[in-house]
PDB file of N, CA and C in Angstrom:
ATOM      1  N   UNK A   1      75.492 192.971  62.860  1.00  0.00           N
ATOM      2  CA  UNK A   1      74.742 191.862  62.312  1.00  0.00           C
ATOM      3  C   UNK A   1      73.293 192.275  62.147  1.00  0.00           C
ATOM      4  N   UNK A   2      72.771 191.823  61.067  1.00  0.00           N
ATOM      5  CA  UNK A   2      71.382 192.149  60.778  1.00  0.00           C
ATOM      6  C   UNK A   2      70.471 191.195  61.536  1.00  0.00           C
ATOM      7  N   UNK A   3      69.240 191.559  61.600  1.00  0.00           N
ATOM      8  CA  UNK A   3      68.244 190.772  62.322  1.00  0.00           C
ATOM      9  C   UNK A   3      68.108 189.385  61.725  1.00  0.00           C
ATOM     10  N   UNK A   4      68.134 189.291  60.419  1.00  0.00           N
ATOM     11  CA  UNK A   4      67.993 187.982  59.765  1.00  0.00           C
ATOM     12  C   UNK A   4      69.172 187.077  60.099  1.00  0.00           C
ATOM     13  N   UNK A   5      70.359 187.651  60.168  1.00  0.00           N
ATOM     14  CA  UNK A   5      71.543 186.860  60.513  1.00  0.00           C
ATOM     15  C   UNK A   5      71.446 186.353  61.953  1.00  0.00           C
ATOM     16  N   UNK A   6      70.979 187.223  62.825  1.00  0.00           N
ATOM     17  CA  UNK A   6      70.827 186.819  64.223  1.00  0.00           C
ATOM     18  C   UNK A   6      69.787 185.707  64.358  1.00  0.00           C
ATOM     19  N   UNK A   7      68.681 185.852  63.672  1.00  0.00           N
ATOM     20  CA  UNK A   7      67.627 184.824  63.716  1.00  0.00           C
ATOM     21  C   UNK A   7      68.171 183.520  63.155  1.00  0.00           C
ATOM     22  N   UNK A   8      68.925 183.580  62.075  1.00  0.00           N
ATOM     23  CA  UNK A   8      69.503 182.375  61.478  1.00  0.00           C
ATOM     24  C   UNK A   8      70.484 181.729  62.455  1.00  0.00           C
ATOM     25  N   UNK A   9      71.265 182.548  63.130  1.00  0.00           N
ATOM     26  CA  UNK A   9      72.222 182.019  64.122  1.00  0.00           C
ATOM     27  C   UNK A   9      71.481 181.339  65.264  1.00  0.00           C
ATOM     28  N   UNK A  10      70.435 181.980  65.742  1.00  0.00           N
ATOM     29  CA  UNK A  10      69.643 181.398  66.839  1.00  0.00           C
ATOM     30  C   UNK A  10      68.977 180.111  66.378  1.00  0.00           C
ATOM     31  N   UNK A  11      68.470 180.083  65.154  1.00  0.00           N
ATOM     32  CA  UNK A  11      67.859 178.858  64.623  1.00  0.00           C
ATOM     33  C   UNK A  11      68.880 177.733  64.548  1.00  0.00           C
ATOM     34  N   UNK A  12      70.103 178.062  64.156  1.00  0.00           N
ATOM     35  CA  UNK A  12      71.170 177.056  64.116  1.00  0.00           C
ATOM     36  C   UNK A  12      71.477 176.520  65.509  1.00  0.00           C
ATOM     37  N   UNK A  13      71.559 177.442  66.456  1.00  0.00           N
ATOM     38  CA  UNK A  13      71.822 177.036  67.840  1.00  0.00           C
ATOM     39  C   UNK A  13      70.687 176.158  68.355  1.00  0.00           C
ATOM     40  N   UNK A  14      69.450 176.545  68.072  1.00  0.00           N
ATOM     41  CA  UNK A  14      68.302 175.749  68.518  1.00  0.00           C
ATOM     42  C   UNK A  14      68.292 174.375  67.854  1.00  0.00           C
ATOM     43  N   UNK A  15      68.708 174.315  66.598  1.00  0.00           N
ATOM     44  CA  UNK A  15      68.801 173.021  65.906  1.00  0.00           C
ATOM     45  C   UNK A  15      69.819 172.117  66.582  1.00  0.00           C
ATOM     46  N   UNK A  16      70.970 172.693  66.946  1.00  0.00           N
ATOM     47  CA  UNK A  16      71.997 171.910  67.650  1.00  0.00           C
ATOM     48  C   UNK A  16      71.492 171.459  69.023  1.00  0.00           C
ATOM     49  N   UNK A  17      70.799 172.365  69.713  1.00  0.00           N
ATOM     50  CA  UNK A  17      70.263 172.005  71.028  1.00  0.00           C
ATOM     51  C   UNK A  17      69.239 170.886  70.904  1.00  0.00           C
ATOM     52  N   UNK A  18      68.422 170.943  69.845  1.00  0.00           N
ATOM     53  CA  UNK A  18      67.426 169.891  69.631  1.00  0.00           C
ATOM     54  C   UNK A  18      68.118 168.546  69.416  1.00  0.00           C
ATOM     55  N   UNK A  19      69.184 168.532  68.614  1.00  0.00           N
ATOM     56  CA  UNK A  19      69.932 167.287  68.376  1.00  0.00           C
ATOM     57  C   UNK A  19      70.548 166.777  69.675  1.00  0.00           C
ATOM     58  N   UNK A  20      71.130 167.686  70.433  1.00  0.00           N
ATOM     59  CA  UNK A  20      71.762 167.290  71.698  1.00  0.00           C
ATOM     60  C   UNK A  20      70.726 166.749  72.685  1.00  0.00           C
ATOM     61  N   UNK A  21      69.580 167.434  72.771  1.00  0.00           N
ATOM     62  CA  UNK A  21      68.527 166.956  73.672  1.00  0.00           C
ATOM     63  C   UNK A  21      67.995 165.597  73.223  1.00  0.00           C
ATOM     64  N   UNK A  22      67.890 165.399  71.924  1.00  0.00           N
ATOM     65  CA  UNK A  22      67.467 164.091  71.411  1.00  0.00           C
ATOM     66  C   UNK A  22      68.479 163.027  71.806  1.00  0.00           C
ATOM     67  N   UNK A  23      69.775 163.351  71.688  1.00  0.00           N
ATOM     68  CA  UNK A  23      70.820 162.407  72.101  1.00  0.00           C
ATOM     69  C   UNK A  23      70.737 162.113  73.601  1.00  0.00           C
ATOM     70  N   UNK A  24      70.496 163.157  74.392  1.00  0.00           N
ATOM     71  CA  UNK A  24      70.376 162.969  75.841  1.00  0.00           C
ATOM     72  C   UNK A  24      69.155 162.101  76.158  1.00  0.00           C
ATOM     73  N   UNK A  25      68.035 162.367  75.492  1.00  0.00           N
ATOM     74  CA  UNK A  25      66.829 161.560  75.716  1.00  0.00           C
ATOM     75  C   UNK A  25      67.071 160.101  75.348  1.00  0.00           C
ATOM     76  N   UNK A  26      67.770 159.881  74.245  1.00  0.00           N
ATOM     77  CA  UNK A  26      68.091 158.512  73.827  1.00  0.00           C
ATOM     78  C   UNK A  26      68.995 157.840  74.851  1.00  0.00           C
ATOM     79  N   UNK A  27      69.999 158.572  75.318  1.00  0.00           N
ATOM     80  CA  UNK A  27      70.921 158.012  76.315  1.00  0.00           C
ATOM     81  C   UNK A  27      70.186 157.687  77.613  1.00  0.00           C
ATOM     82  N   UNK A  28      69.306 158.576  78.043  1.00  0.00           N
ATOM     83  CA  UNK A  28      68.533 158.332  79.268  1.00  0.00           C
ATOM     84  C   UNK A  28      67.622 157.124  79.085  1.00  0.00           C
ATOM     85  N   UNK A  29      67.001 157.024  77.926  1.00  0.00           N
ATOM     86  CA  UNK A  29      66.137 155.877  77.644  1.00  0.00           C
ATOM     87  C   UNK A  29      66.931 154.576  77.661  1.00  0.00           C
ATOM     88  N   UNK A  30      68.110 154.581  77.037  1.00  0.00           N
ATOM     89  CA  UNK A  30      68.967 153.388  77.040  1.00  0.00           C
ATOM     90  C   UNK A  30      69.409 153.035  78.459  1.00  0.00           C
ATOM     91  N   UNK A  31      69.768 154.061  79.219  1.00  0.00           N
ATOM     92  CA  UNK A  31      70.178 153.838  80.602  1.00  0.00           C
ATOM     93  C   UNK A  31      69.025 153.256  81.417  1.00  0.00           C
ATOM     94  N   UNK A  32      67.835 153.782  81.200  1.00  0.00           N
ATOM     95  CA  UNK A  32      66.653 153.279  81.903  1.00  0.00           C
ATOM     96  C   UNK A  32      66.415 151.806  81.554  1.00  0.00           C
ATOM     97  N   UNK A  33      66.571 151.457  80.271  1.00  0.00           N
ATOM     98  CA  UNK A  33      66.406 150.058  79.851  1.00  0.00           C
ATOM     99  C   UNK A  33      67.448 149.159  80.511  1.00  0.00           C
ATOM    100  N   UNK A  34      68.701 149.633  80.551  1.00  0.00           N
ATOM    101  CA  UNK A  34      69.758 148.837  81.191  1.00  0.00           C
ATOM    102  C   UNK A  34      69.480 148.648  82.679  1.00  0.00           C
ATOM    103  N   UNK A  35      69.031 149.701  83.332  1.00  0.00           N
ATOM    104  CA  UNK A  35      68.717 149.603  84.763  1.00  0.00           C
ATOM    105  C   UNK A  35      67.575 148.622  84.982  1.00  0.00           C
ATOM    106  N   UNK A  36      66.551 148.688  84.126  1.00  0.00           N
ATOM    107  CA  UNK A  36      65.438 147.740  84.238  1.00  0.00           C
ATOM    108  C   UNK A  36      65.920 146.306  84.068  1.00  0.00           C
ATOM    109  N   UNK A  37      66.821 146.087  83.108  1.00  0.00           N
ATOM    110  CA  UNK A  37      67.371 144.742  82.902  1.00  0.00           C
ATOM    111  C   UNK A  37      68.141 144.283  84.135  1.00  0.00           C
ATOM    112  N   UNK A  38      68.937 145.181  84.705  1.00  0.00           N
ATOM    113  CA  UNK A  38      69.711 144.821  85.897  1.00  0.00           C
ATOM    114  C   UNK A  38      68.784 144.476  87.060  1.00  0.00           C
ATOM    115  N   UNK A  39      67.698 145.247  87.212  1.00  0.00           N
ATOM    116  CA  UNK A  39      66.751 144.943  88.280  1.00  0.00           C
ATOM    117  C   UNK A  39      66.066 143.601  88.044  1.00  0.00           C
ATOM    118  N   UNK A  40      65.746 143.296  86.793  1.00  0.00           N
ATOM    119  CA  UNK A  40      65.144 141.997  86.491  1.00  0.00           C
ATOM    120  C   UNK A  40      66.103 140.868  86.839  1.00  0.00           C
ATOM    121  N   UNK A  41      67.366 141.038  86.478  1.00  0.00           N
ATOM    122  CA  UNK A  41      68.378 140.018  86.802  1.00  0.00           C
ATOM    123  C   UNK A  41      68.511 139.885  88.317  1.00  0.00           C
ATOM    124  N   UNK A  42      68.544 141.025  89.008  1.00  0.00           N
ATOM    125  CA  UNK A  42      68.660 140.991  90.475  1.00  0.00           C
ATOM    126  C   UNK A  42      67.445 140.313  91.096  1.00  0.00           C
ATOM    127  N   UNK A  43      66.253 140.589  90.569  1.00  0.00           N
ATOM    128  CA  UNK A  43      65.045 139.946  91.088  1.00  0.00           C
ATOM    129  C   UNK A  43      65.074 138.443  90.849  1.00  0.00           C
ATOM    130  N   UNK A  44      65.541 138.029  89.671  1.00  0.00           N
ATOM    131  CA  UNK A  44      65.637 136.597  89.378  1.00  0.00           C
ATOM    132  C   UNK A  44      66.622 135.921  90.327  1.00  0.00           C
ATOM    133  N   UNK A  45      67.775 136.563  90.537  1.00  0.00           N
ATOM    134  CA  UNK A  45      68.765 135.992  91.453  1.00  0.00           C
ATOM    135  C   UNK A  45      68.217 135.938  92.874  1.00  0.00           C
ATOM    136  N   UNK A  46      67.502 136.974  93.269  1.00  0.00           N
ATOM    137  CA  UNK A  46      66.899 136.999  94.601  1.00  0.00           C
ATOM    138  C   UNK A  46      65.880 135.874  94.747  1.00  0.00           C
ATOM    139  N   UNK A  47      65.063 135.666  93.718  1.00  0.00           N
ATOM    140  CA  UNK A  47      64.087 134.577  93.760  1.00  0.00           C
ATOM    141  C   UNK A  47      64.781 133.225  93.824  1.00  0.00           C
ATOM    142  N   UNK A  48      65.853 133.056  93.066  1.00  0.00           N
ATOM    143  CA  UNK A  48      66.611 131.802  93.107  1.00  0.00           C
ATOM    144  C   UNK A  48      67.203 131.590  94.495  1.00  0.00           C
ATOM    145  N   UNK A  49      67.738 132.653  95.075  1.00  0.00           N
ATOM    146  CA  UNK A  49      68.333 132.558  96.407  1.00  0.00           C
ATOM    147  C   UNK A  49      67.270 132.170  97.437  1.00  0.00           C
ATOM    148  N   UNK A  50      66.094 132.808  97.342  1.00  0.00           N
ATOM    149  CA  UNK A  50      65.007 132.473  98.264  1.00  0.00           C
ATOM    150  C   UNK A  50      64.606 131.014  98.110  1.00  0.00           C
ATOM    151  N   UNK A  51      64.521 130.548  96.869  1.00  0.00           N
ATOM    152  CA  UNK A  51      64.164 129.154  96.621  1.00  0.00           C
ATOM    153  C   UNK A  51      65.208 128.219  97.211  1.00  0.00           C
ATOM    154  N   UNK A  52      66.477 128.524  97.007  1.00  0.00           N
ATOM    155  CA  UNK A  52      67.549 127.688  97.559  1.00  0.00           C
ATOM    156  C   UNK A  52      67.499 127.670  99.083  1.00  0.00           C
ATOM    157  N   UNK A  53      67.298 128.829  99.687  1.00  0.00           N
ATOM    158  CA  UNK A  53      67.230 128.908 101.147  1.00  0.00           C
ATOM    159  C   UNK A  53      66.044 128.101 101.659  1.00  0.00           C
ATOM    160  N   UNK A  54      64.889 128.242 101.004  1.00  0.00           N
ATOM    161  CA  UNK A  54      63.713 127.482 101.431  1.00  0.00           C
ATOM    162  C   UNK A  54      63.948 125.983 101.309  1.00  0.00           C
ATOM    163  N   UNK A  55      64.596 125.561 100.220  1.00  0.00           N
ATOM    164  CA  UNK A  55      64.891 124.140 100.049  1.00  0.00           C
ATOM    165  C   UNK A  55      65.842 123.654 101.137  1.00  0.00           C
ATOM    166  N   UNK A  56      66.850 124.457 101.455  1.00  0.00           N
ATOM    167  CA  UNK A  56      67.798 124.065 102.501  1.00  0.00           C
ATOM    168  C   UNK A  56      67.106 123.972 103.857  1.00  0.00           C
ATOM    169  N   UNK A  57      66.226 124.930 104.156  1.00  0.00           N
ATOM    170  CA  UNK A  57      65.504 124.872 105.425  1.00  0.00           C
ATOM    171  C   UNK A  57      64.569 123.667 105.471  1.00  0.00           C
ATOM    172  N   UNK A  58      63.934 123.364 104.338  1.00  0.00           N
ATOM    173  CA  UNK A  58      63.067 122.185 104.304  1.00  0.00           C
ATOM    174  C   UNK A  58      63.866 120.915 104.554  1.00  0.00           C
ATOM    175  N   UNK A  59      65.034 120.798 103.918  1.00  0.00           N
ATOM    176  CA  UNK A  59      65.885 119.629 104.153  1.00  0.00           C
ATOM    177  C   UNK A  59      66.337 119.580 105.607  1.00  0.00           C
ATOM    178  N   UNK A  60      66.696 120.733 106.146  1.00  0.00           N
ATOM    179  CA  UNK A  60      67.140 120.797 107.537  1.00  0.00           C
ATOM    180  C   UNK A  60      66.015 120.367 108.480  1.00  0.00           C
ATOM    181  N   UNK A  61      64.785 120.873 108.224  1.00  0.00           N
ATOM    182  CA  UNK A  61      63.656 120.491 109.069  1.00  0.00           C
ATOM    183  C   UNK A  61      63.399 118.994 108.988  1.00  0.00           C
ATOM    184  N   UNK A  62      63.497 118.435 107.786  1.00  0.00           N
ATOM    185  CA  UNK A  62      63.294 117.000 107.621  1.00  0.00           C
ATOM    186  C   UNK A  62      64.353 116.220 108.390  1.00  0.00           C
ATOM    187  N   UNK A  63      65.599 116.626 108.258  1.00  0.00           N
ATOM    188  CA  UNK A  63      66.684 115.957 108.982  1.00  0.00           C
ATOM    189  C   UNK A  63      66.489 116.076 110.493  1.00  0.00           C
ATOM    190  N   UNK A  64      66.094 117.247 110.953  1.00  0.00           N
ATOM    191  CA  UNK A  64      65.883 117.434 112.390  1.00  0.00           C
ATOM    192  C   UNK A  64      64.721 116.576 112.885  1.00  0.00           C
ATOM    193  N   UNK A  65      63.654 116.477 112.096  1.00  0.00           N
ATOM    194  CA  UNK A  65      62.529 115.632 112.496  1.00  0.00           C
ATOM    195  C   UNK A  65      62.959 114.179 112.610  1.00  0.00           C
ATOM    196  N   UNK A  66      63.776 113.721 111.665  1.00  0.00           N
ATOM    197  CA  UNK A  66      64.280 112.349 111.720  1.00  0.00           C
ATOM    198  C   UNK A  66      65.125 112.159 112.973  1.00  0.00           C
ATOM    199  N   UNK A  67      66.010 113.106 113.247  1.00  0.00           N
ATOM    200  CA  UNK A  67      66.874 113.003 114.429  1.00  0.00           C
ATOM    201  C   UNK A  67      66.049 113.025 115.720  1.00  0.00           C
ATOM    202  N   UNK A  68      65.042 113.895 115.783  1.00  0.00           N
ATOM    203  CA  UNK A  68      64.202 113.944 116.979  1.00  0.00           C
ATOM    204  C   UNK A  68      63.420 112.649 117.159  1.00  0.00           C
ATOM    205  N   UNK A  69      62.934 112.085 116.057  1.00  0.00           N
ATOM    206  CA  UNK A  69      62.231 110.798 116.152  1.00  0.00           C
ATOM    207  C   UNK A  69      63.164 109.707 116.661  1.00  0.00           C
ATOM    208  N   UNK A  70      64.393 109.694 116.168  1.00  0.00           N
ATOM    209  CA  UNK A  70      65.369 108.713 116.648  1.00  0.00           C
ATOM    210  C   UNK A  70      65.652 108.925 118.134  1.00  0.00           C
ATOM    211  N   UNK A  71      65.789 110.172 118.532  1.00  0.00           N
ATOM    212  CA  UNK A  71      66.059 110.487 119.934  1.00  0.00           C
ATOM    213  C   UNK A  71      64.890 110.063 120.823  1.00  0.00           C
ATOM    214  N   UNK A  72      63.664 110.329 120.360  1.00  0.00           N
ATOM    215  CA  UNK A  72      62.486 109.924 121.133  1.00  0.00           C
ATOM    216  C   UNK A  72      62.444 108.415 121.318  1.00  0.00           C
ATOM    217  N   UNK A  73      62.694 107.679 120.246  1.00  0.00           N
ATOM    218  CA  UNK A  73      62.647 106.217 120.365  1.00  0.00           C
ATOM    219  C   UNK A  73      63.755 105.713 121.287  1.00  0.00           C
ATOM    220  N   UNK A  74      64.910 106.342 121.258  1.00  0.00           N
ATOM    221  CA  UNK A  74      65.998 105.943 122.155  1.00  0.00           C
ATOM    222  C   UNK A  74      65.643 106.251 123.610  1.00  0.00           C
ATOM    223  N   UNK A  75      65.021 107.399 123.853  1.00  0.00           N
ATOM    224  CA  UNK A  75      64.600 107.747 125.215  1.00  0.00           C
ATOM    225  C   UNK A  75      63.565 106.752 125.720  1.00  0.00           C
ATOM    226  N   UNK A  76      62.595 106.405 124.874  1.00  0.00           N
ATOM    227  CA  UNK A  76      61.572 105.429 125.267  1.00  0.00           C
ATOM    228  C   UNK A  76      62.221 104.089 125.593  1.00  0.00           C
ATOM    229  N   UNK A  77      63.136 103.647 124.761  1.00  0.00           N
ATOM    230  CA  UNK A  77      63.829 102.374 124.983  1.00  0.00           C
ATOM    231  C   UNK A  77      64.610 102.408 126.298  1.00  0.00           C
ATOM    232  N   UNK A  78      65.333 103.491 126.549  1.00  0.00           N
ATOM    233  CA  UNK A  78      66.099 103.613 127.793  1.00  0.00           C
ATOM    234  C   UNK A  78      65.183 103.688 129.014  1.00  0.00           C
ATOM    235  N   UNK A  79      64.043 104.373 128.875  1.00  0.00           N
ATOM    236  CA  UNK A  79      63.096 104.441 129.991  1.00  0.00           C
ATOM    237  C   UNK A  79      62.529 103.063 130.312  1.00  0.00           C
ATOM    238  N   UNK A  80      62.259 102.263 129.299  1.00  0.00           N
ATOM    239  CA  UNK A  80      61.759 100.902 129.536  1.00  0.00           C
ATOM    240  C   UNK A  80      62.782 100.095 130.326  1.00  0.00           C
ATOM    241  N   UNK A  81      64.033 100.196 129.923  1.00  0.00           N
ATOM    242  CA  UNK A  81      65.081  99.484 130.658  1.00  0.00           C
ATOM    243  C   UNK A  81      65.161  99.986 132.097  1.00  0.00           C
ATOM    244  N   UNK A  82      65.128 101.297 132.270  1.00  0.00           N
ATOM    245  CA  UNK A  82      65.226 101.884 133.604  1.00  0.00           C
ATOM    246  C   UNK A  82      64.061 101.449 134.485  1.00  0.00           C
ATOM    247  N   UNK A  83      62.852 101.501 133.943  1.00  0.00           N
ATOM    248  CA  UNK A  83      61.673 101.075 134.710  1.00  0.00           C
ATOM    249  C   UNK A  83      61.774  99.592 135.046  1.00  0.00           C
ATOM    250  N   UNK A  84      62.229  98.783 134.103  1.00  0.00           N
ATOM    251  CA  UNK A  84      62.408  97.350 134.364  1.00  0.00           C
ATOM    252  C   UNK A  84      63.399  97.101 135.488  1.00  0.00           C
ATOM    253  N   UNK A  85      64.491  97.817 135.482  1.00  0.00           N
ATOM    254  CA  UNK A  85      65.504  97.654 136.532  1.00  0.00           C
ATOM    255  C   UNK A  85      64.954  98.112 137.880  1.00  0.00           C
ATOM    256  N   UNK A  86      64.222  99.239 137.886  1.00  0.00           N
ATOM    257  CA  UNK A  86      63.638  99.742 139.137  1.00  0.00           C
ATOM    258  C   UNK A  86      62.640  98.733 139.698  1.00  0.00           C
ATOM    259  N   UNK A  87      61.772  98.182 138.855  1.00  0.00           N
ATOM    260  CA  UNK A  87      60.785  97.199 139.316  1.00  0.00           C
ATOM    261  C   UNK A  87      61.488  95.952 139.844  1.00  0.00           C
ATOM    262  N   UNK A  88      62.501  95.490 139.130  1.00  0.00           N
ATOM    263  CA  UNK A  88      63.240  94.309 139.592  1.00  0.00           C
ATOM    264  C   UNK A  88      63.901  94.580 140.939  1.00  0.00           C
ATOM    265  N   UNK A  89      64.441  95.775 141.133  1.00  0.00           N
ATOM    266  CA  UNK A  89      65.067  96.134 142.406  1.00  0.00           C
ATOM    267  C   UNK A  89      64.030  96.174 143.523  1.00  0.00           C
ATOM    268  N   UNK A  90      62.866  96.757 143.264  1.00  0.00           N
ATOM    269  CA  UNK A  90      61.804  96.813 144.270  1.00  0.00           C
ATOM    270  C   UNK A  90      61.337  95.411 144.658  1.00  0.00           C
ATOM    271  N   UNK A  91      61.123  94.600 143.629  1.00  0.00           N
ATOM    272  CA  UNK A  91      60.664  93.232 143.899  1.00  0.00           C
ATOM    273  C   UNK A  91      61.706  92.494 144.734  1.00  0.00           C
ATOM    274  N   UNK A  92      62.957  92.633 144.371  1.00  0.00           N
ATOM    275  CA  UNK A  92      64.022  91.969 145.126  1.00  0.00           C
ATOM    276  C   UNK A  92      64.061  92.480 146.560  1.00  0.00           C
ATOM    277  N   UNK A  93      63.951  93.783 146.745  1.00  0.00           N
ATOM    278  CA  UNK A  93      63.972  94.371 148.087  1.00  0.00           C
ATOM    279  C   UNK A  93      62.771  93.897 148.908  1.00  0.00           C
ATOM    280  N   UNK A  94      61.595  93.911 148.324  1.00  0.00           N
ATOM    281  CA  UNK A  94      60.383  93.479 149.033  1.00  0.00           C
ATOM    282  C   UNK A  94      60.481  92.005 149.407  1.00  0.00           C
ATOM    283  N   UNK A  95      60.940  91.181 148.465  1.00  0.00           N
ATOM    284  CA  UNK A  95      61.069  89.748 148.758  1.00  0.00           C
ATOM    285  C   UNK A  95      62.114  89.504 149.842  1.00  0.00           C
ATOM    286  N   UNK A  96      63.176  90.271 149.834  1.00  0.00           N
ATOM    287  CA  UNK A  96      64.210  90.125 150.862  1.00  0.00           C
ATOM    288  C   UNK A  96      63.642  90.479 152.230  1.00  0.00           C
ATOM    289  N   UNK A  97      62.880  91.563 152.293  1.00  0.00           N
ATOM    290  CA  UNK A  97      62.291  91.991 153.563  1.00  0.00           C
ATOM    291  C   UNK A  97      61.250  90.973 154.041  1.00  0.00           C
ATOM    292  N   UNK A  98      60.427  90.463 153.136  1.00  0.00           N
ATOM    293  CA  UNK A  98      59.359  89.539 153.509  1.00  0.00           C
ATOM    294  C   UNK A  98      59.895  88.189 153.981  1.00  0.00           C
ATOM    295  N   UNK A  99      60.898  87.676 153.356  1.00  0.00           N
ATOM    296  CA  UNK A  99      61.387  86.331 153.673  1.00  0.00           C
ATOM    297  C   UNK A  99      62.573  86.323 154.618  1.00  0.00           C
ATOM    298  N   UNK A 100      62.843  87.335 155.292  1.00  0.00           N
ATOM    299  CA  UNK A 100      63.934  87.371 156.248  1.00  0.00           C
ATOM    300  C   UNK A 100      63.512  86.996 157.578  1.00  0.00           C
TER     301      UNK A 100
END
């Protein structure tokens, strides 16, 4: 083979390599775009999940505060009854001792 034929063959090979590399670059670029889209979708879902969790915790805290307030008022009411009964018992005992 003559030098010109070899150079022409190498130029052909380089042309094919250039096309293949362009195809690879395009494929990598497309893949990068798809990955970016997937990450955006994942970030959106993560943000939605965080929002849902925060809303659920807020509702839970509100419900717990209501329950604790109800419990506190019930304890206060029961303590009033208990103190009333204790005072009535003391008064009865003292009066019994005094008037015997």
